[in-house]
PDB file of C-alpha atoms in Angstrom:
ATOM      1  CA  UNK A 760      47.511  95.623 198.565  1.00  0.00           C
ATOM      2  CA  UNK A 761      43.782  94.634 198.854  1.00  0.00           C
ATOM      3  CA  UNK A 762      41.050  96.630 198.177  1.00  0.00           C
ATOM      4  CA  UNK A 763      37.729  95.031 199.535  1.00  0.00           C
ATOM      5  CA  UNK A 764      38.594  95.945 202.892  1.00  0.00           C
ATOM      6  CA  UNK A 765      39.129 100.197 201.820  1.00  0.00           C
ATOM      7  CA  UNK A 766      36.194  99.522 199.432  1.00  0.00           C
ATOM      8  CA  UNK A 767      33.677  97.950 202.238  1.00  0.00           C
ATOM      9  CA  UNK A 768      31.416 101.429 202.982  1.00  0.00           C
ATOM     10  CA  UNK A 769      30.793 102.003 199.217  1.00  0.00           C
ATOM     11  CA  UNK A 770      30.055  98.837 198.177  1.00  0.00           C
ATOM     12  CA  UNK A 771      28.223  97.765 201.565  1.00  0.00           C
ATOM     13  CA  UNK A 772      25.847 101.748 200.873  1.00  0.00           C
ATOM     14  CA  UNK A 773      25.628 101.066 197.618  1.00  0.00           C
ATOM     15  CA  UNK A 774      24.150  97.403 198.055  1.00  0.00           C
ATOM     16  CA  UNK A 775      21.719  99.452 200.634  1.00  0.00           C
ATOM     17  CA  UNK A 776      20.949 101.739 198.477  1.00  0.00           C
ATOM     18  CA  UNK A 777      20.124  98.921 195.261  1.00  0.00           C
ATOM     19  CA  UNK A 778      18.288  96.719 197.234  1.00  0.00           C
ATOM     20  CA  UNK A 779      15.792 100.249 197.896  1.00  0.00           C
ATOM     21  CA  UNK A 780      16.098 101.673 194.727  1.00  0.00           C
ATOM     22  CA  UNK A 781      16.058  99.182 192.591  1.00  0.00           C
ATOM     23  CA  UNK A 782      14.808 101.367 189.546  1.00  0.00           C
ATOM     24  CA  UNK A 783      17.320 103.403 189.342  1.00  0.00           C
ATOM     25  CA  UNK A 784      20.747 102.775 187.068  1.00  0.00           C
ATOM     26  CA  UNK A 785      24.365 102.763 188.350  1.00  0.00           C
ATOM     27  CA  UNK A 786      24.972 106.195 187.345  1.00  0.00           C
ATOM     28  CA  UNK A 787      22.073 107.313 189.285  1.00  0.00           C
ATOM     29  CA  UNK A 788      23.255 105.180 192.185  1.00  0.00           C
ATOM     30  CA  UNK A 789      26.845 106.081 191.795  1.00  0.00           C
ATOM     31  CA  UNK A 790      25.427 110.324 192.442  1.00  0.00           C
ATOM     32  CA  UNK A 791      23.413 109.399 195.539  1.00  0.00           C
ATOM     33  CA  UNK A 792      26.279 107.741 197.126  1.00  0.00           C
ATOM     34  CA  UNK A 793      28.121 110.853 195.766  1.00  0.00           C
ATOM     35  CA  UNK A 794      25.524 113.388 197.660  1.00  0.00           C
ATOM     36  CA  UNK A 795      26.066 110.655 200.511  1.00  0.00           C
ATOM     37  CA  UNK A 796      30.018 111.474 201.000  1.00  0.00           C
ATOM     38  CA  UNK A 797      30.721 108.500 199.867  1.00  0.00           C
ATOM     39  CA  UNK A 798      34.646 108.864 197.450  1.00  0.00           C
ATOM     40  CA  UNK A 799      34.781 107.959 193.443  1.00  0.00           C
ATOM     41  CA  UNK A 800      37.704 106.803 192.390  1.00  0.00           C
ATOM     42  CA  UNK A 801      37.483 105.436 188.530  1.00  0.00           C
ATOM     43  CA  UNK A 802      41.235 104.352 188.891  1.00  0.00           C
ATOM     44  CA  UNK A 803      42.300 105.847 185.479  1.00  0.00           C
ATOM     45  CA  UNK A 804      45.601 106.197 185.059  1.00  0.00           C
ATOM     46  CA  UNK A 805      47.485 110.181 184.741  1.00  0.00           C
ATOM     47  CA  UNK A 806      47.404 110.620 181.205  1.00  0.00           C
ATOM     48  CA  UNK A 807      50.807 110.932 179.847  1.00  0.00           C
ATOM     49  CA  UNK A 808      52.301 113.570 178.178  1.00  0.00           C
ATOM     50  CA  UNK A 809      51.981 112.182 174.213  1.00  0.00           C
ATOM     51  CA  UNK A 810      55.491 112.039 172.000  1.00  0.00           C
ATOM     52  CA  UNK A 811      54.879 112.904 168.091  1.00  0.00           C
ATOM     53  CA  UNK A 812      55.383 109.748 166.469  1.00  0.00           C
ATOM     54  CA  UNK A 813      57.800 110.323 163.742  1.00  0.00           C
ATOM     55  CA  UNK A 814      57.197 108.344 160.165  1.00  0.00           C
ATOM     56  CA  UNK A 815      58.003 109.074 157.384  1.00  0.00           C
ATOM     57  CA  UNK A 816      55.371 108.361 154.561  1.00  0.00           C
ATOM     58  CA  UNK A 817      56.979 105.477 152.586  1.00  0.00           C
ATOM     59  CA  UNK A 818      55.444 105.400 148.899  1.00  0.00           C
ATOM     60  CA  UNK A 819      54.317 102.177 147.336  1.00  0.00           C
ATOM     61  CA  UNK A 820      54.409 100.487 151.797  1.00  0.00           C
ATOM     62  CA  UNK A 821      50.999 100.034 151.534  1.00  0.00           C
ATOM     63  CA  UNK A 822      47.895 100.455 147.841  1.00  0.00           C
ATOM     64  CA  UNK A 823      44.317 100.844 149.117  1.00  0.00           C
ATOM     65  CA  UNK A 824      42.119  99.692 146.530  1.00  0.00           C
ATOM     66  CA  UNK A 825      37.849 100.430 147.165  1.00  0.00           C
ATOM     67  CA  UNK A 826      35.314 100.273 145.048  1.00  0.00           C
ATOM     68  CA  UNK A 827      32.304 102.745 145.440  1.00  0.00           C
ATOM     69  CA  UNK A 828      29.259 102.905 143.598  1.00  0.00           C
ATOM     70  CA  UNK A 829      26.769 105.152 142.845  1.00  0.00           C
ATOM     71  CA  UNK A 830      23.481 105.872 140.055  1.00  0.00           C
ATOM     72  CA  UNK A 831      22.833 107.033 137.337  1.00  0.00           C
ATOM     73  CA  UNK A 832      19.893 109.634 136.269  1.00  0.00           C
ATOM     74  CA  UNK A 833      18.519 106.453 135.221  1.00  0.00           C
ATOM     75  CA  UNK A 834      18.758 104.553 137.608  1.00  0.00           C
ATOM     76  CA  UNK A 835      21.845 102.503 135.743  1.00  0.00           C
ATOM     77  CA  UNK A 836      24.299 101.737 138.245  1.00  0.00           C
ATOM     78  CA  UNK A 837      28.498 102.443 137.859  1.00  0.00           C
ATOM     79  CA  UNK A 838      31.025 101.170 140.149  1.00  0.00           C
ATOM     80  CA  UNK A 839      34.735 102.750 140.502  1.00  0.00           C
ATOM     81  CA  UNK A 840      37.580 101.085 142.142  1.00  0.00           C
ATOM     82  CA  UNK A 841      39.713 103.724 143.922  1.00  0.00           C
ATOM     83  CA  UNK A 842      43.270 103.157 143.921  1.00  0.00           C
ATOM     84  CA  UNK A 843      45.123 105.069 146.472  1.00  0.00           C
ATOM     85  CA  UNK A 844      48.351 104.847 148.219  1.00  0.00           C
ATOM     86  CA  UNK A 845      47.428 104.564 151.934  1.00  0.00           C
ATOM     87  CA  UNK A 846      50.727 106.550 153.416  1.00  0.00           C
ATOM     88  CA  UNK A 847      51.229 109.184 151.447  1.00  0.00           C
ATOM     89  CA  UNK A 848      47.123 109.467 151.101  1.00  0.00           C
ATOM     90  CA  UNK A 849      47.671 110.086 146.610  1.00  0.00           C
ATOM     91  CA  UNK A 850      44.623 108.335 144.085  1.00  0.00           C
ATOM     92  CA  UNK A 851      46.581 106.272 141.824  1.00  0.00           C
ATOM     93  CA  UNK A 852      43.314 105.970 140.020  1.00  0.00           C
ATOM     94  CA  UNK A 853      39.840 105.694 139.332  1.00  0.00           C
ATOM     95  CA  UNK A 854      37.919 103.919 136.811  1.00  0.00           C
ATOM     96  CA  UNK A 855      34.296 104.295 135.845  1.00  0.00           C
ATOM     97  CA  UNK A 856      32.106 101.601 134.647  1.00  0.00           C
ATOM     98  CA  UNK A 857      28.715 100.199 134.853  1.00  0.00           C
ATOM     99  CA  UNK A 858      30.362  96.358 135.422  1.00  0.00           C
ATOM    100  CA  UNK A 859      33.907  95.855 136.698  1.00  0.00           C
ATOM    101  CA  UNK A 860      35.130  92.160 136.302  1.00  0.00           C
ATOM    102  CA  UNK A 861      38.568  90.709 138.080  1.00  0.00           C
ATOM    103  CA  UNK A 862      40.287  91.038 135.076  1.00  0.00           C
ATOM    104  CA  UNK A 863      39.559  94.417 134.754  1.00  0.00           C
ATOM    105  CA  UNK A 864      40.581  95.256 138.346  1.00  0.00           C
ATOM    106  CA  UNK A 865      44.139  93.255 138.174  1.00  0.00           C
ATOM    107  CA  UNK A 866      44.685  95.618 134.375  1.00  0.00           C
ATOM    108  CA  UNK A 867      43.862  99.155 136.376  1.00  0.00           C
ATOM    109  CA  UNK A 868      46.473  97.982 138.877  1.00  0.00           C
ATOM    110  CA  UNK A 869      49.077  96.877 136.094  1.00  0.00           C
ATOM    111  CA  UNK A 870      48.718 100.109 134.669  1.00  0.00           C
ATOM    112  CA  UNK A 871      49.471 101.737 138.091  1.00  0.00           C
ATOM    113  CA  UNK A 872      52.367  99.692 138.658  1.00  0.00           C
ATOM    114  CA  UNK A 873      54.209 100.500 135.416  1.00  0.00           C
ATOM    115  CA  UNK A 874      54.492 103.642 136.148  1.00  0.00           C
ATOM    116  CA  UNK A 875      54.263 103.502 140.313  1.00  0.00           C
ATOM    117  CA  UNK A 876      56.193 100.848 140.982  1.00  0.00           C
ATOM    118  CA  UNK A 877      54.888  98.048 142.878  1.00  0.00           C
ATOM    119  CA  UNK A 878      53.944  98.243 146.399  1.00  0.00           C
ATOM    120  CA  UNK A 879      54.831  95.886 149.622  1.00  0.00           C
ATOM    121  CA  UNK A 880      50.990  95.678 150.191  1.00  0.00           C
ATOM    122  CA  UNK A 881      47.934  95.013 148.846  1.00  0.00           C
ATOM    123  CA  UNK A 882      44.698  96.024 151.431  1.00  0.00           C
ATOM    124  CA  UNK A 883      40.871  95.522 150.330  1.00  0.00           C
ATOM    125  CA  UNK A 884      37.847  94.322 151.887  1.00  0.00           C
ATOM    126  CA  UNK A 885      36.267  90.738 150.808  1.00  0.00           C
ATOM    127  CA  UNK A 886      34.628  91.748 147.825  1.00  0.00           C
ATOM    128  CA  UNK A 887      34.440  89.040 144.771  1.00  0.00           C
ATOM    129  CA  UNK A 888      37.349  90.740 142.879  1.00  0.00           C
ATOM    130  CA  UNK A 889      39.424  90.388 145.334  1.00  0.00           C
ATOM    131  CA  UNK A 890      38.540  87.128 146.712  1.00  0.00           C
ATOM    132  CA  UNK A 891      38.390  85.574 142.782  1.00  0.00           C
ATOM    133  CA  UNK A 892      41.631  83.518 141.975  1.00  0.00           C
ATOM    134  CA  UNK A 893      43.108  84.885 139.476  1.00  0.00           C
ATOM    135  CA  UNK A 894      43.735  88.619 141.711  1.00  0.00           C
ATOM    136  CA  UNK A 895      45.342  85.833 144.540  1.00  0.00           C
ATOM    137  CA  UNK A 896      46.998  83.938 142.119  1.00  0.00           C
ATOM    138  CA  UNK A 897      48.785  87.042 140.279  1.00  0.00           C
ATOM    139  CA  UNK A 898      49.795  89.638 143.531  1.00  0.00           C
ATOM    140  CA  UNK A 899      51.771  86.070 145.112  1.00  0.00           C
ATOM    141  CA  UNK A 900      53.266  85.701 141.269  1.00  0.00           C
ATOM    142  CA  UNK A 901      54.642  89.281 141.961  1.00  0.00           C
ATOM    143  CA  UNK A 902      55.364  88.668 145.415  1.00  0.00           C
ATOM    144  CA  UNK A 903      52.372  91.442 146.876  1.00  0.00           C
ATOM    145  CA  UNK A 904      51.115  90.776 150.580  1.00  0.00           C
ATOM    146  CA  UNK A 905      47.393  90.707 150.420  1.00  0.00           C
ATOM    147  CA  UNK A 906      45.606  92.701 153.476  1.00  0.00           C
ATOM    148  CA  UNK A 907      42.036  91.623 153.794  1.00  0.00           C
ATOM    149  CA  UNK A 908      39.745  94.050 155.476  1.00  0.00           C
ATOM    150  CA  UNK A 909      37.089  93.533 157.126  1.00  0.00           C
ATOM    151  CA  UNK A 910      34.274  95.575 156.903  1.00  0.00           C
ATOM    152  CA  UNK A 911      31.745  96.856 159.647  1.00  0.00           C
ATOM    153  CA  UNK A 912      28.583  99.154 159.453  1.00  0.00           C
ATOM    154  CA  UNK A 913      29.924 102.635 160.164  1.00  0.00           C
ATOM    155  CA  UNK A 914      33.788 102.247 158.647  1.00  0.00           C
ATOM    156  CA  UNK A 915      35.525 103.072 155.457  1.00  0.00           C
ATOM    157  CA  UNK A 916      38.099 101.195 154.099  1.00  0.00           C
ATOM    158  CA  UNK A 917      39.882 104.660 152.647  1.00  0.00           C
ATOM    159  CA  UNK A 918      39.039 107.054 155.438  1.00  0.00           C
TER     160      UNK A 918
END
């Protein structure tokens, strides 16, 4: 259906209003058009009733490994790698130290694998511990999928 003929009066009124009041913003122009008797359709579809999604949590499907850092009283910085099970929302391991190498992270994940079982995938940000060749080869030897998380300024990996 051609909407141009139906919207022609609104387009003409909006064009005249913008020409006369060039400093007005879009919302103010729309309010003025409503006061002048022009309707407004946001062209939104009606809300469909939501169906609950039946997701059965599976342990060891995806693990999330994330680092947090803080400072001690004497301005000494320490870091904690957190290993979380994403589906079950369970914290599996936390280790704290002032410096953590790739070997320490691999050892931490191996400890969790020894008592919990191997995950299907590990999700993480692109920190130096995870883009190291040792960690990538460790995961590929065990057929664990790697999922790099692009981290934004406002998001958290484990939330």
